[in-house]
Each structure stands twice: as C-alpha cells, then as structure tokens.
C-alpha cells in the first residue's frame, strides 16, 4: 500500500475543526415574548353539612383552648393566644381566596403550617373573642352568617406531642434524667416584644426542668428565635407544654467525612500547566476546614477567610475537596501519565470548621452567613461538603437548608451540596436493597431547593462492588428531597467501595483521588468529593452566560445532563422516577452544556414575571429540520427546562415554596396550527416544583414560531406585582442521520431575531486576603 493513498492531517487542523463545531447559544430577547394579562378567579364551593352540629363541635375546641390557658402563668398570657386550625384534607391553608376569608378577615395570623391543611395561628385576646362571637352567629343562623366556618374542620390546642420532632421521640429515654442536646424553636412570626418578654421566662423554666441554656438564643433570618439547651427527657415534656414553643428537636450536628488511603505519589514537584492565565480562571469558594496545598500549587488558592471563633484548623478535609474542584476527577491519571496538573478553577479558602469536631447547626449557619457576606462580591459559587448524620424527614426543611435557600435568594449566590454518605453498603448484598432502605435517603442540607444537590457515581466497574460503571455509588445517599421534590439534581464521580470477606475496601480503579494536606495523592470516596467537581463546572459555565449568573449556569448544566448506560437503561424500562431518585437529571458536564452545535441549538431566556401577567416565549423551529418530518419516526427532540427562584418559608411546612412557574409547550403541527404537546401525566411539570424539566420527540410538524407558555402561581403573602426571577432553556436536537443544520437554519430564517451569546470577558478579580498563607496552622 502506497503512503500516498491517504493524506496526513495536521493535528492543529483537526482541533480547529472541532472548535468550529462549537457555537454560542441563542438568547431570546424581550421582543420574542408575548405578555398576556391574567385575571385569577376563586369560587369556593359550599359544603353540604349540618352547620349547627358542626359549629358546636368547633365551639368545644374554642372552650378547650380557654380552659387550657387558665393554668398558665406565662408573661404573654394577656398578649397572644396560640392555637391550631384544621381544614379539609383536600384544601390548603394558604390557598388564595380561602386564606383571606378564613384568616385575614378574622385577624388570625398564620404563624406556621404543619401540613398543607393544618395551621398554627395566633390572635390577640380581643380578636379571639370576636372570632368566638362570629362562631355563635354561624351557629344561630344555621350557617348563613360567618359562613367561612363551614371550611374549618377543627379548632384545638397545639399539643405537646405535636411539638416534638420524630428524631427526638425516637431518642427519648425511659430514664427521665438522661440529658439531650436539643433545639427549642419558638412560634414564628410573632412581635419582637413578645419574644423579649418570654425569653427570660423560658430560661427560668429551663432551670426548673434541670436543664441549661447553651449560648444565647439564635435567630433564623426570618427572626424566629431558637434556644439550644441541654435538657432531660422530663424537661422536654414540660417545655413542649409551653404555648410559645413551636418545636423541640435534637440539635443537628454537621461535619465532613474523610476516608482514604495515601498513595506514594508526592505532588510537590508536579508541574502546573495553564490553558489560560491563572488570574483568568473562575473562582469557587470552599467552605470547609481549610486548604493546605503544597507550594507548587499554592497559586490555585486565590484568597483566605477564617471564621472569627476558629483559632486552629486541620485542613484535612478541605484540602481534598479543594483539589477535586481545582483539578477534577482524574488527578491520578494526570500525575501518572502527564506528570502535570492543569487547574480548571481557583478556590477561595473559607474556614468554617476546625476539622476536629462536628458543628452544631446554629454555629455553622452563623459562620456561613458571615463568609457569604464577605465573599459574595468575589465569587457567587460556594461548595459546602458537609452533611448531617441522619436522613431528612418530611416534617419540615432543616434550618441549614432553609438558611442556604434564603442566602441564595437574597445574595444571588449558589450553594453546591452533596447528598451525604451512608454505611448501608457494608450490610447489604445488592444495590436494590440499599436504595430501598429509608436510611439511604439524603441528609441535610441536601434538600435545599435552590441549591445544586450532587450524588456520587462510580468512575469504573469493579467486579466486587455492588455498583457498575457510572452507576450510583454504594455509599451515596439518594432522593427524593423534601416532600417528594426531585433531588438530587446531578451525579458526579465520587469513588467506589466494596466488601470482601467482611473487610471494607476502596476500589483502586474507581477511587475519588484527591491531594491531601501532606502533599500526597490519596484515594478515597464520598459525595463530598463529587460536589466540588459540580461547583467547578458551574463556575466555568457562569463565565459565559449573561451577567455571570450562576443560576443560568445551573439551568444549563441540568438541561444538558448526560445519561450513562445505567441511567439510560432505567429510562428504557420506564423507570424514569427511579432514575431521578438516584441521579437527578443525570451526569453533569460543562463541556456538553457550554455550546450549541450544528445539529443541536439551545435558546436561553432570563426574565421576571408576576402573577397577573402570563408570558408566551417564542423560539424558532427551522425548515431545515421540518423538511425531514416523517410519520412514525422521531426526527427531532425538543427539551425544555424552566428554573425559577421563588421565595421560601420554613414555617409553611409542606408549602415551603411560595411561588412557581408553570410551563406549557406549544408546537406547530403539520397542518400549520398551534398544538399543545406537554408530556403525558404531567411528567417533569409538577405543581409547586421550582424546576420544570421535560422533552418531547416529534415526527410530523411544521417550521415557524414554537412557544413555551409560562404562568406564575404564588401564595397569598406575595403581592400580585412582585417579580419572580426565572430562567428558561430550550434545545432543538436533530435525531436523524442526515446531519441537519438546525443552528444554521435558525440563523438564516430568523435573521436578527435571536441574539447570539458571545464570549464574556473574564474580570480579573482577586479574593480579599484576610490572613497570610504562612500564618495557617
């Protein structure tokens, strides 16, 4: 064979061709959005009940509340009455219309929602008496007056059993003298003067119960006071009986887990290579126990911050987490094969733990708050690889998750958090058994609605592991999130483990390799090491989106998540729900999310909307794709992701999310008419979920302006004109084998309508250095 039969291809020419395939995403401007006024209507249906009998039952409840208060000596006894209102199971306490009629017009404040139909409410003594008088009118008129009472099922005291968390009840000892570390949350949304009056009284009650207060009261961002105390079981019951107490639970403690084996690979002499200037790399803040990289890698740390109450720290876990953010999942291969490391991002070292002990929740929240306030103008991406020991429950969102959500809403920052680890893999023989155990469910703060929650998958197959290649790791906690919310969001490599003859091993071919604080490579495992890779992906994507918005980067990463073979198999076998429970949207990949290409065009829309104005967002389906329409053959896929950033309220229980954007997909059918093509069964479009994510395959259709219709729903406390931010991503992808130029078709046929997302110049920013690197202990 002559060497002339094939031409040699220069490597740089191949690379140039590959670069040319990368195309900027389209931006949907305001001009492509049709706004439609909306007038909401609420028409309550009368209930077919005996109003007199019903009213007398409610009257008994009011009498029991009065009777209970006779024996109290609380200093707020004459200021406020707190009780419970229950409506029908099929109704919601905070539904618009009903809410105003039941509560606002009766001057009852809804302080908290236990379940969707059960509220803890408060009233002044006068308003309580007026409420009682209205009930008498309801009874005497046979329901013709004060007819709102027909929608109330029950009025009662809030029992002490209602106030004790499941975790506390499970741990309560028969020995009443055994003391526990607990958090006492007071009834939310009361006047500040009431809290001031009652706090000293509660401190005295603690002493009477043989308890002791730990630190001063801690306040959540909504001003709800929380007292941390050491209290015997007998004292728990006594404090639970106080009207002002809303909840008593075991104090959650958070920390990191680090399991690994040191490899004899010293990175202190490994070359650091840069694809760009190091100052141009995006920044990720690592909230952990410090970072101590060898000097040759020290330029990868952009700045330092240490919580005021931390004097020394180990940098044991934080160094490993940081190395995964900076260098990714293939530290071992790059050192062994390339003798070099290439940083993807730089990090800010924010020390919120000493690394020696687990942190009580109030202390951790306060440290994170201070760090975010100081660092948020330098980077918006924060990695927090800390979890509680216990799985979440559906009682309410944890204080930590709630505070992370509030900071994300207020400051525009994004927290990346892991699902957490468990040890069930050492007790079960199969992955199915592990994921079916309720103890495998994610741990706080993984349920944070606005954050990016990351589970761990394996990198490679190991014949002794219960997990195959790119399958959920044996130790990784799984979804769902709070009250069935889709969580985790994504999955990233986090290592692999197995059990052999009773001995635990880390799979060498699939370990999560890190750099430890001694400067050596270490093979380990944990969701802690999956999350920072996701944080780096977010930081890289955020450099190229409008306003460097991390939530646009998050939406792109979710939208363009990839499916491994294990994930695809679940989709093929109609187990999409199980796939979401284990992996979220799939494997995150900033490379896949960053660009459009010839056969796959992505549109991005960022905006705000209010309750009284719907939006119809247009995107263009080109004729280059429509000409390939063919019956009974899927020729194109359209994928939609809509992420909104709603207010949240911990006090509202199951109704935690206070707004969401409903999506509806409209295409042009083969007859040239508008056609609604939403997935069957509401797939990916669940009410009151802040992320809608779905896709549809099409066979026969027409080109032109297709649309996604958006409709904001919100709770009563949110005013009609209050703007809620949203991000909409739409992708059209060719499924044929004809190499259809979708992207070029849009450019040629929708000339000038959709802007192209240009590269954003990287701002050269330095983190403010609070301490010198040489001062780290």
XYZ file of C-alpha atoms in Angstrom:
777
model
C 0.000 0.000 0.000
C 1.417 3.338 -1.029
C 1.740 6.029 1.600
C 0.169 8.443 -0.906
C -3.243 6.795 -0.652
C -4.112 8.787 2.455
C -3.206 12.398 3.186
C -1.727 13.242 6.554
C -3.984 15.560 8.600
C -2.264 18.172 10.761
C -3.326 17.835 14.394
C -3.936 21.595 14.759
C -6.313 21.450 11.760
C -8.356 18.712 13.486
C -8.514 20.818 16.620
C -9.572 23.875 14.621
C -12.421 21.908 13.016
C -13.557 20.733 16.429
C -13.540 24.308 17.697
C -15.577 25.443 14.688
C -18.297 22.960 15.649
C -18.790 24.837 18.914
C -21.402 27.529 18.565
C -22.705 30.119 21.006
C -26.185 29.616 22.426
C -29.026 31.854 21.276
C -30.560 34.447 23.616
C -34.341 35.016 23.489
C -34.856 38.808 23.778
C -37.881 40.592 25.238
C -39.208 41.213 21.715
C -39.877 37.477 21.317
C -42.084 37.320 24.430
C -45.832 37.948 24.263
C -47.336 39.128 27.550
C -50.942 38.212 28.330
C -52.958 39.756 31.179
C -54.423 37.234 33.584
C -57.386 37.620 35.966
C -57.401 34.823 38.593
C -60.725 33.509 39.878
C -61.523 31.557 43.005
C -65.062 30.258 43.623
C -65.345 28.212 46.851
C -67.994 25.506 46.847
C -70.486 25.363 49.773
C -70.216 22.247 51.960
C -73.239 20.002 52.499
C -73.081 19.748 56.300
C -75.279 20.370 59.354
C -73.959 23.815 60.241
C -75.372 23.835 63.785
C -73.813 20.497 64.734
C -70.589 21.472 63.010
C -70.488 24.844 64.763
C -70.987 23.300 68.193
C -68.025 20.971 67.602
C -65.869 23.968 66.751
C -67.184 25.717 69.879
C -65.889 22.832 72.004
C -62.453 23.439 70.539
C -62.501 27.113 71.498
C -63.623 26.197 75.010
C -60.743 23.725 75.383
C -58.277 26.462 74.399
C -59.690 28.815 77.050
C -59.646 26.066 79.672
C -56.027 25.164 78.947
C -54.905 28.778 79.373
C -56.395 29.122 82.872
C -53.475 27.235 84.389
C -50.678 29.063 82.604
C -48.536 31.751 84.217
C -46.770 32.812 81.033
C -45.869 36.535 80.851
C -47.528 36.722 77.407
C -50.816 35.240 78.597
C -52.652 38.538 78.095
C -50.895 39.399 74.800
C -51.481 36.482 72.472
C -53.410 33.210 72.100
C -51.857 30.434 70.012
C -53.924 27.514 68.732
C -54.419 25.100 65.845
C -56.857 25.299 62.933
C -57.504 22.336 60.648
C -59.402 22.477 57.343
C -60.443 19.720 54.928
C -57.735 17.326 53.735
C -58.275 18.327 50.108
C -57.864 22.058 50.873
C -54.770 24.107 51.607
C -54.408 26.611 54.415
C -52.642 29.147 52.210
C -54.802 28.843 49.092
C -55.728 32.278 47.753
C -59.336 33.283 48.451
C -59.789 30.809 51.294
C -56.812 32.315 53.109
C -58.231 35.828 53.108
C -61.713 34.663 54.089
C -60.624 32.377 56.921
C -57.680 34.195 58.415
C -57.107 37.743 57.198
C -60.702 38.900 57.745
C -60.709 37.365 61.231
C -57.369 38.925 62.225
C -55.833 35.486 62.713
C -52.154 35.316 61.868
C -50.955 32.053 60.309
C -47.656 31.547 62.103
C -46.850 28.119 60.725
C -48.304 25.350 58.596
C -47.878 21.830 59.980
C -49.362 20.069 56.986
C -50.985 21.668 53.970
C -54.347 21.740 55.794
C -53.229 22.340 59.414
C -52.067 25.718 60.697
C -50.722 27.119 63.940
C -52.333 30.550 64.307
C -52.174 33.418 66.784
C -54.568 36.133 67.839
C -54.913 38.918 70.353
C -57.416 38.268 73.149
C -59.887 40.735 71.642
C -59.688 39.209 68.167
C -60.101 35.750 69.689
C -63.316 36.874 71.375
C -64.549 38.398 68.101
C -63.780 35.068 66.402
C -65.822 33.313 69.099
C -68.717 35.759 68.583
C -68.678 35.094 64.841
C -68.883 31.386 65.552
C -72.028 31.988 67.652
C -73.568 33.881 64.725
C -72.691 30.957 62.436
C -74.472 28.511 64.770
C -77.507 30.686 65.381
C -78.023 31.444 61.676
C -77.549 27.827 60.606
C -74.503 28.766 58.563
C -75.997 31.766 56.778
C -73.702 34.222 58.622
C -69.931 33.852 59.028
C -70.155 31.012 56.519
C -66.342 30.678 56.376
C -66.631 28.395 59.451
C -68.007 25.647 57.207
C -64.489 25.210 55.763
C -62.904 24.674 59.201
C -62.844 21.063 60.328
C -61.364 21.501 63.758
C -60.076 24.094 66.244
C -57.842 22.874 69.087
C -54.839 23.480 71.293
C -51.380 22.631 69.932
C -50.493 19.519 71.932
C -47.020 18.847 73.263
C -46.863 15.723 71.071
C -47.311 17.980 68.008
C -44.202 19.889 69.020
C -41.728 17.039 69.422
C -39.768 16.046 66.314
C -39.737 12.407 65.248
C -35.980 12.182 65.784
C -36.413 13.391 69.362
C -39.235 10.957 70.112
C -37.108 8.093 68.759
C -34.237 9.072 71.042
C -36.225 9.904 74.183
C -35.090 7.720 77.009
C -37.207 5.937 79.592
C -34.727 7.411 82.041
C -36.168 10.908 82.553
C -32.897 12.161 83.999
C -30.851 11.410 80.851
C -29.992 14.715 79.199
C -30.087 15.533 75.498
C -28.786 18.397 73.362
C -31.936 19.961 71.887
C -33.103 22.979 69.907
C -36.267 24.771 71.063
C -37.881 26.794 68.266
C -40.422 29.393 69.335
C -43.625 30.052 67.413
C -42.579 32.065 64.325
C -43.849 35.447 63.136
C -44.748 36.965 66.488
C -43.979 40.531 67.544
C -40.474 41.183 68.792
C -41.854 42.449 72.126
C -43.468 39.083 72.783
C -40.149 37.271 72.236
C -38.359 39.686 74.559
C -40.982 39.115 77.275
C -40.917 35.344 77.047
C -37.189 34.577 76.695
C -36.232 35.263 80.316
C -39.284 33.293 81.450
C -38.204 30.289 79.355
C -34.691 30.463 80.758
C -36.174 30.121 84.259
C -38.397 27.253 83.114
C -35.279 25.507 81.771
C -33.645 25.736 85.183
C -36.777 24.336 86.838
C -36.600 21.411 84.390
C -32.990 20.715 85.386
C -31.856 21.995 82.004
C -29.267 24.530 80.954
C -29.098 27.002 78.095
C -26.200 26.672 75.643
C -25.186 30.089 74.307
C -27.555 32.980 73.686
C -30.711 32.491 71.561
C -30.041 32.110 67.848
C -32.281 33.834 65.281
C -33.160 32.494 61.857
C -33.207 35.008 59.005
C -36.998 35.382 59.439
C -36.328 36.420 63.091
C -37.595 33.184 64.625
C -35.745 32.588 67.938
C -34.139 29.214 68.648
C -32.807 28.197 72.049
C -30.206 25.455 72.294
C -30.335 23.622 75.601
C -29.180 20.531 77.436
C -32.423 19.038 78.724
C -33.555 15.790 80.393
C -36.437 13.829 78.852
C -38.771 15.041 81.615
C -37.877 18.632 80.740
C -38.712 18.037 77.075
C -42.335 17.322 78.001
C -42.534 20.321 80.344
C -41.111 22.750 77.765
C -43.277 21.270 74.993
C -46.316 22.254 77.024
C -45.435 25.944 76.798
C -47.775 27.776 74.413
C -44.918 29.780 72.884
C -42.873 26.683 71.958
C -43.311 25.579 68.363
C -40.901 22.652 68.080
C -38.278 20.744 70.064
C -35.766 18.604 68.198
C -32.350 17.099 68.703
C -29.667 19.637 67.849
C -28.335 18.718 64.397
C -24.552 18.499 64.113
C -22.762 18.794 60.785
C -19.360 17.680 59.671
C -17.268 16.103 56.979
C -16.290 12.511 56.429
C -12.914 11.608 55.000
C -11.959 8.044 54.193
C -8.884 7.322 52.149
C -5.600 5.563 51.570
C -2.437 7.530 50.894
C -0.652 6.619 47.677
C 3.092 7.103 47.416
C 2.685 9.906 44.901
C 4.154 13.215 46.033
C 2.751 16.137 44.040
C 5.089 18.754 45.491
C 7.259 18.603 42.376
C 4.488 18.115 39.811
C 4.358 20.757 37.081
C 1.378 23.105 36.995
C 0.191 23.811 33.439
C -2.277 26.510 32.476
C -4.603 26.639 29.482
C -5.152 30.340 30.255
C -3.642 32.896 32.594
C -4.247 31.695 36.159
C -5.855 35.029 37.102
C -8.482 34.378 34.436
C -9.686 31.139 35.997
C -13.151 31.284 37.618
C -13.409 31.155 41.404
C -15.116 28.688 43.749
C -15.335 29.263 47.485
C -14.632 26.105 49.512
C -16.441 26.271 52.876
C -14.566 23.676 54.915
C -11.787 23.081 57.446
C -9.063 24.881 55.478
C -6.834 24.245 52.477
C -3.140 23.388 52.665
C -1.765 22.580 49.214
C 1.977 22.211 48.524
C 3.801 25.405 47.493
C 3.951 24.487 43.810
C 0.123 24.509 43.771
C -0.396 27.486 46.090
C -1.301 29.855 43.218
C -4.514 27.851 42.869
C -5.754 29.399 46.133
C -6.932 32.941 45.435
C -7.563 34.081 49.000
C -8.339 33.149 52.581
C -11.116 33.736 55.106
C -11.396 32.312 58.632
C -14.382 32.426 60.997
C -13.657 34.656 63.998
C -14.156 31.901 66.556
C -11.746 29.424 64.913
C -8.125 29.608 66.072
C -6.619 26.429 64.629
C -7.787 24.035 61.932
C -6.629 20.801 60.324
C -7.141 21.488 56.587
C -7.622 17.722 56.400
C -10.928 17.525 54.527
C -10.915 20.948 52.869
C -7.629 20.348 51.044
C -9.034 17.205 49.444
C -12.306 18.894 48.496
C -10.430 21.859 47.018
C -8.187 19.583 44.944
C -11.257 17.995 43.342
C -12.668 21.427 42.458
C -9.342 22.635 41.035
C -8.188 19.537 39.143
C -11.303 17.404 38.635
C -11.725 13.637 38.808
C -8.541 12.456 37.071
C -5.821 13.699 39.382
C -4.254 10.221 39.432
C -4.119 9.843 35.649
C -2.777 13.349 35.060
C 0.042 12.898 37.549
C 0.959 9.372 36.432
C 0.607 9.864 32.683
C 1.219 13.576 32.098
C 3.426 14.374 35.097
C 1.442 17.601 35.328
C -1.786 19.102 36.651
C -3.971 21.666 34.888
C -6.272 23.756 37.094
C -9.850 24.305 35.927
C -10.676 26.889 38.613
C -9.075 28.656 41.535
C -10.507 28.472 45.033
C -11.099 30.736 47.998
C -10.342 29.033 51.287
C -13.149 29.844 53.743
C -12.560 28.103 57.074
C -15.850 27.362 58.844
C -14.686 24.263 60.767
C -11.673 23.365 62.862
C -11.780 19.868 61.342
C -11.650 18.244 64.770
C -15.314 18.192 65.807
C -18.804 18.286 64.341
C -20.510 21.683 64.379
C -23.905 22.466 65.965
C -26.340 23.872 63.431
C -26.672 27.451 64.812
C -22.892 27.902 64.887
C -22.493 26.572 61.354
C -25.250 28.812 59.969
C -23.723 31.913 61.551
C -20.246 31.133 60.167
C -21.599 30.508 56.660
C -23.616 33.748 56.737
C -20.549 35.797 57.621
C -18.435 34.079 54.975
C -21.026 34.662 52.252
C -21.459 38.344 53.139
C -17.684 38.862 52.953
C -17.026 36.805 49.807
C -20.172 37.155 47.651
C -18.786 40.074 45.632
C -15.750 37.995 44.644
C -17.498 34.755 43.710
C -21.098 33.547 43.696
C -20.314 29.819 43.843
C -19.916 28.152 47.263
C -19.150 24.476 47.850
C -20.312 23.078 51.210
C -19.326 19.409 51.549
C -20.896 18.962 54.991
C -23.898 16.837 55.934
C -25.914 15.767 58.950
C -25.670 12.129 60.058
C -29.384 11.366 59.764
C -31.545 11.244 56.621
C -34.071 14.042 56.142
C -37.692 13.664 57.217
C -40.815 15.168 55.661
C -41.702 17.173 58.778
C -40.008 20.350 57.611
C -36.926 21.619 55.829
C -33.839 21.753 58.056
C -32.757 25.137 59.412
C -29.473 24.882 57.496
C -31.124 24.113 54.138
C -33.602 26.955 54.733
C -30.860 29.448 55.526
C -28.898 28.403 52.426
C -32.034 28.954 50.335
C -32.571 32.388 51.887
C -28.968 33.405 51.170
C -29.265 32.196 47.569
C -32.447 34.226 47.091
C -31.069 37.332 48.796
C -27.478 37.438 47.520
C -27.708 35.611 44.177
C -25.128 33.049 45.305
C -25.327 29.321 44.566
C -24.502 26.581 47.069
C -23.355 23.199 45.797
C -24.015 20.490 48.401
C -23.690 16.679 48.456
C -26.436 14.191 49.265
C -24.259 12.689 52.034
C -22.889 9.205 52.729
C -24.246 6.120 54.475
C -22.778 2.774 55.556
C -25.576 0.514 54.302
C -23.274 -0.929 51.631
C -21.478 -2.858 54.352
C -24.738 -4.580 55.380
C -26.453 -5.388 52.061
C -25.531 -7.600 49.122
C -27.193 -5.583 46.351
C -27.732 -2.032 45.230
C -31.509 -2.547 45.139
C -31.558 -3.409 48.836
C -29.510 -0.335 49.674
C -31.645 2.181 47.819
C -34.872 0.675 49.177
C -33.784 1.340 52.779
C -35.213 4.625 54.091
C -31.899 5.243 55.853
C -30.325 5.750 52.403
C -32.262 8.979 51.876
C -30.250 12.189 51.563
C -29.108 14.130 54.614
C -29.422 17.852 55.297
C -28.694 20.305 53.777
C -29.166 18.296 50.572
C -32.868 19.192 50.482
C -32.122 22.908 49.853
C -34.476 23.739 46.971
C -32.399 26.428 45.272
C -29.006 24.778 45.660
C -27.352 22.200 43.415
C -27.502 18.834 45.180
C -24.984 16.256 43.968
C -24.936 12.485 44.356
C -21.957 10.229 43.642
C -21.485 7.711 40.841
C -18.598 5.320 40.216
C -15.936 6.031 37.602
C -15.185 2.476 36.510
C -16.514 -1.020 37.090
C -15.076 -3.180 39.881
C -16.106 -6.827 39.942
C -16.563 -6.900 43.738
C -18.611 -3.688 44.021
C -22.410 -3.731 44.003
C -22.242 -0.728 41.640
C -21.328 -0.999 37.982
C -19.579 1.649 35.877
C -21.173 5.120 36.178
C -23.864 3.718 38.461
C -24.913 5.175 41.812
C -22.004 4.665 44.229
C -22.690 2.134 47.031
C -22.307 4.811 49.755
C -24.191 7.682 48.073
C -27.420 8.841 49.672
C -30.357 9.183 47.278
C -33.588 11.143 46.811
C -36.184 12.161 46.935
C -35.945 15.582 48.538
C -38.358 17.210 50.971
C -41.959 16.111 50.296
C -41.044 14.305 47.090
C -39.133 17.153 45.466
C -36.812 15.908 42.688
C -33.391 15.667 44.324
C -30.515 15.111 43.797
C -30.015 17.421 40.828
C -26.988 15.760 39.245
C -24.461 12.973 39.729
C -20.663 13.181 39.539
C -17.838 10.681 40.216
C -17.205 10.235 43.932
C -15.357 6.931 44.251
C -16.269 3.287 44.713
C -16.120 0.784 47.601
C -16.701 -2.907 48.144
C -16.799 -5.559 50.848
C -14.661 -8.700 50.571
C -14.830 -11.368 53.299
C -16.022 -8.761 55.783
C -13.241 -6.276 55.011
C -14.017 -2.854 53.539
C -12.016 -1.714 50.509
C -11.771 1.370 48.304
C -11.747 0.338 44.642
C -8.363 1.467 43.317
C -9.548 1.789 39.715
C -12.520 3.943 40.685
C -11.436 5.857 43.789
C -12.020 9.574 44.196
C -8.390 10.690 44.033
C -7.507 13.840 45.944
C -4.464 15.750 47.155
C -4.155 15.688 50.929
C -2.707 18.261 53.328
C 0.677 16.479 53.263
C 1.016 16.954 49.514
C 0.345 13.334 48.536
C -2.308 11.801 46.310
C -4.925 9.928 48.292
C -7.599 7.549 47.042
C -10.892 7.959 48.874
C -14.636 8.041 48.442
C -17.600 10.213 49.352
C -20.215 12.550 47.954
C -18.033 15.303 49.458
C -15.671 14.669 46.548
C -18.404 14.649 43.886
C -19.871 18.072 44.796
C -16.729 20.197 44.151
C -16.451 18.942 40.551
C -20.003 20.196 40.007
C -19.107 23.516 41.668
C -16.204 23.924 39.226
C -18.486 23.148 36.275
C -20.906 25.840 37.462
C -18.059 28.361 37.819
C -16.755 27.628 34.309
C -20.213 27.896 32.725
C -21.045 31.064 34.659
C -18.157 32.845 32.923
C -20.032 32.616 29.608
C -23.645 33.388 30.500
C -25.482 36.710 30.915
C -24.254 38.621 33.984
C -22.240 35.536 35.017
C -25.450 34.343 36.661
C -24.764 31.033 38.486
C -28.425 30.038 38.197
C -28.250 30.238 34.401
C -25.169 28.003 34.635
C -27.104 25.635 36.899
C -30.042 25.535 34.460
C -27.702 24.766 31.534
C -25.972 22.022 33.490
C -29.286 20.392 34.412
C -30.674 20.870 30.912
C -27.704 19.243 29.168
C -27.039 16.477 31.699
C -25.908 13.222 30.105
C -27.178 9.697 30.780
C -24.829 6.798 31.470
C -25.723 3.276 30.355
C -27.198 2.541 33.777
C -29.342 5.676 33.604
C -30.437 5.027 30.021
C -31.481 1.505 30.978
C -33.809 2.910 33.642
C -35.361 5.284 31.101
C -35.786 2.473 28.583
C -37.511 0.269 31.176
C -39.955 3.098 32.064
C -38.292 3.730 35.438
C -37.734 7.456 34.955
C -38.853 8.197 38.537
C -36.251 5.803 39.938
C -33.580 7.334 37.731
C -34.426 10.784 39.082
C -34.372 9.487 42.665
C -30.836 8.148 42.178
C -29.230 10.526 39.672
C -31.424 13.616 39.288
C -31.183 14.837 35.700
C -28.072 12.709 35.046
C -24.320 13.292 34.860
C -23.261 16.927 34.798
C -20.887 18.054 32.029
C -19.888 21.666 31.485
C -18.359 20.707 28.132
C -21.698 19.365 26.919
C -23.605 22.355 28.312
C -21.304 25.147 27.181
C -22.005 25.242 23.437
C -24.606 24.684 20.774
C -23.579 22.914 17.583
C -24.772 22.347 14.049
C -27.382 19.733 14.931
C -28.272 20.991 18.414
C -29.315 24.588 19.056
C -30.019 25.951 22.530
C -32.011 29.079 23.425
C -31.622 30.905 26.763
C -34.163 33.279 28.270
C -33.808 35.072 31.604
C -36.569 37.260 32.978
C -39.032 38.042 35.726
C -42.778 37.610 35.824
C -45.654 38.423 38.139
C -48.919 36.710 38.973
C -51.216 38.776 36.765
C -49.217 38.560 33.528
C -48.594 35.322 31.646
C -45.777 35.013 29.122
C -45.605 33.196 25.795
C -41.940 32.777 24.904
C -41.178 32.167 21.230
C -38.343 30.109 19.762
C -37.846 29.213 16.128
C -38.090 25.732 14.555
C -36.253 25.983 11.191
C -37.492 24.495 7.927
C -34.129 22.709 7.597
C -35.469 20.417 10.320
C -39.171 20.463 9.368
C -38.432 19.165 5.859
C -37.359 15.871 7.436
C -40.781 15.271 9.047
C -41.707 11.623 8.739
C -44.663 9.805 10.239
C -43.952 7.219 12.948
C -40.291 8.263 13.047
C -38.790 10.559 15.692
C -36.774 13.122 13.769
C -36.270 15.922 16.303
C -36.212 16.306 20.081
C -37.195 19.499 21.893
C -36.104 19.792 25.518
C -37.375 22.444 27.969
C -36.000 23.439 31.368
C -37.545 26.251 33.413
C -35.974 27.177 36.735
C -37.466 29.878 38.937
C -36.057 31.439 42.101
C -39.066 31.702 44.435
C -39.330 32.975 47.998
C -39.362 30.164 50.566
C -40.747 29.890 54.087
C -39.658 27.271 56.583
C -42.741 27.987 58.699
C -45.079 26.858 55.925
C -44.161 23.176 56.194
C -45.147 21.251 53.052
C -45.894 24.594 51.354
C -42.245 25.677 51.671
C -42.002 27.014 48.104
C -44.105 30.170 47.829
C -44.198 30.527 44.042
C -43.512 28.523 40.910
C -43.680 28.970 37.134
C -45.953 26.538 35.322
C -44.801 25.588 31.828
C -46.837 24.519 28.790
C -45.315 23.506 25.459
C -46.870 24.627 22.142
C -45.661 23.467 18.727
C -46.890 23.955 15.136
C -48.389 20.748 13.795
C -48.289 19.502 10.191
C -51.469 21.500 9.457
C -49.757 24.719 10.483
C -51.850 25.080 13.642
C -50.837 25.634 17.265
C -50.843 22.353 19.220
C -50.227 21.687 22.916
C -47.661 18.903 23.322
C -46.985 18.518 27.035
C -45.642 15.172 28.294
C -48.323 12.761 29.491
C -49.111 12.522 33.184
C -47.529 15.878 33.992
C -44.051 14.343 33.660
C -41.452 16.957 34.615
C -44.131 19.623 35.228
C -45.199 19.004 38.840
C -47.102 21.826 40.540
C -45.170 23.833 43.126
C -41.799 22.484 41.997
C -39.429 25.315 41.150
C -37.816 23.338 38.304
C -39.755 22.038 35.305
C -37.744 19.764 33.004
C -39.120 17.678 30.142
C -38.593 16.760 26.496
C -40.646 15.577 23.529
C -39.771 13.777 20.306
C -41.540 14.889 17.115
C -42.148 13.102 13.821
C -44.509 15.334 11.821
C -44.546 19.101 12.363
C -44.108 22.462 10.680
C -41.480 25.173 10.940
C -42.047 28.586 12.490
C -42.511 30.126 15.924
C -42.988 27.459 18.558
C -43.711 28.617 22.114
C -43.328 27.826 25.794
C -46.169 29.360 27.805
C -45.300 30.479 31.332
C -47.732 31.159 34.177
C -46.662 32.224 37.668
C -48.543 30.902 40.687
C -47.835 32.390 44.114
C -49.037 32.273 47.714
C -51.215 34.977 49.347
C -48.442 36.915 51.084
C -46.755 37.600 47.723
C -48.252 40.697 46.120
C -49.606 40.399 42.595
C -46.934 42.673 41.107
C -43.970 41.089 42.912
C -41.468 39.960 40.233
C -40.140 36.394 40.418
C -36.958 35.545 38.509
C -36.903 32.652 36.071
C -34.533 31.025 33.574
C -35.836 29.183 30.524
C -33.660 26.870 28.396
C -34.947 25.283 25.168
C -32.969 22.964 22.899
C -33.810 21.608 19.437
C -31.781 18.491 18.539
C -31.581 16.506 15.310
C -32.395 12.790 15.716
C -31.967 11.856 12.046
C -28.851 10.584 10.337
C -28.890 13.446 7.820
C -26.576 15.864 9.655
C -29.275 18.559 9.645
C -28.001 22.093 10.185
C -30.502 23.290 12.795
C -28.283 26.096 14.022
C -27.624 27.485 10.544
C -31.302 27.194 9.684
C -32.244 29.385 12.655
C -29.638 31.973 11.703
C -30.774 32.049 8.066
C -34.534 32.029 8.625
C -34.906 34.058 11.835
C -32.459 36.747 10.819
C -31.501 39.021 13.704
C -34.329 37.893 15.968
C -32.343 35.797 18.416
C -29.124 37.238 19.738
C -26.025 35.105 19.960
C -24.414 34.637 23.354
C -20.905 35.991 22.899
C -17.918 35.127 24.990
C -17.924 37.252 28.134
C -14.628 38.858 29.034
C -13.306 37.473 32.293
C -12.980 40.062 35.021
C -9.656 39.822 36.756
C -10.703 39.779 40.395
C -8.691 38.859 43.415
C -10.130 37.497 46.636
C -9.533 39.720 49.612
C -6.836 38.090 51.717
C -7.826 38.152 55.377
C -4.762 36.264 56.612
C -1.388 35.408 55.172
C -0.948 31.876 53.849
C 2.125 31.396 56.024
C 0.033 32.016 59.165
C -2.176 28.974 58.625
C -1.717 26.400 61.373
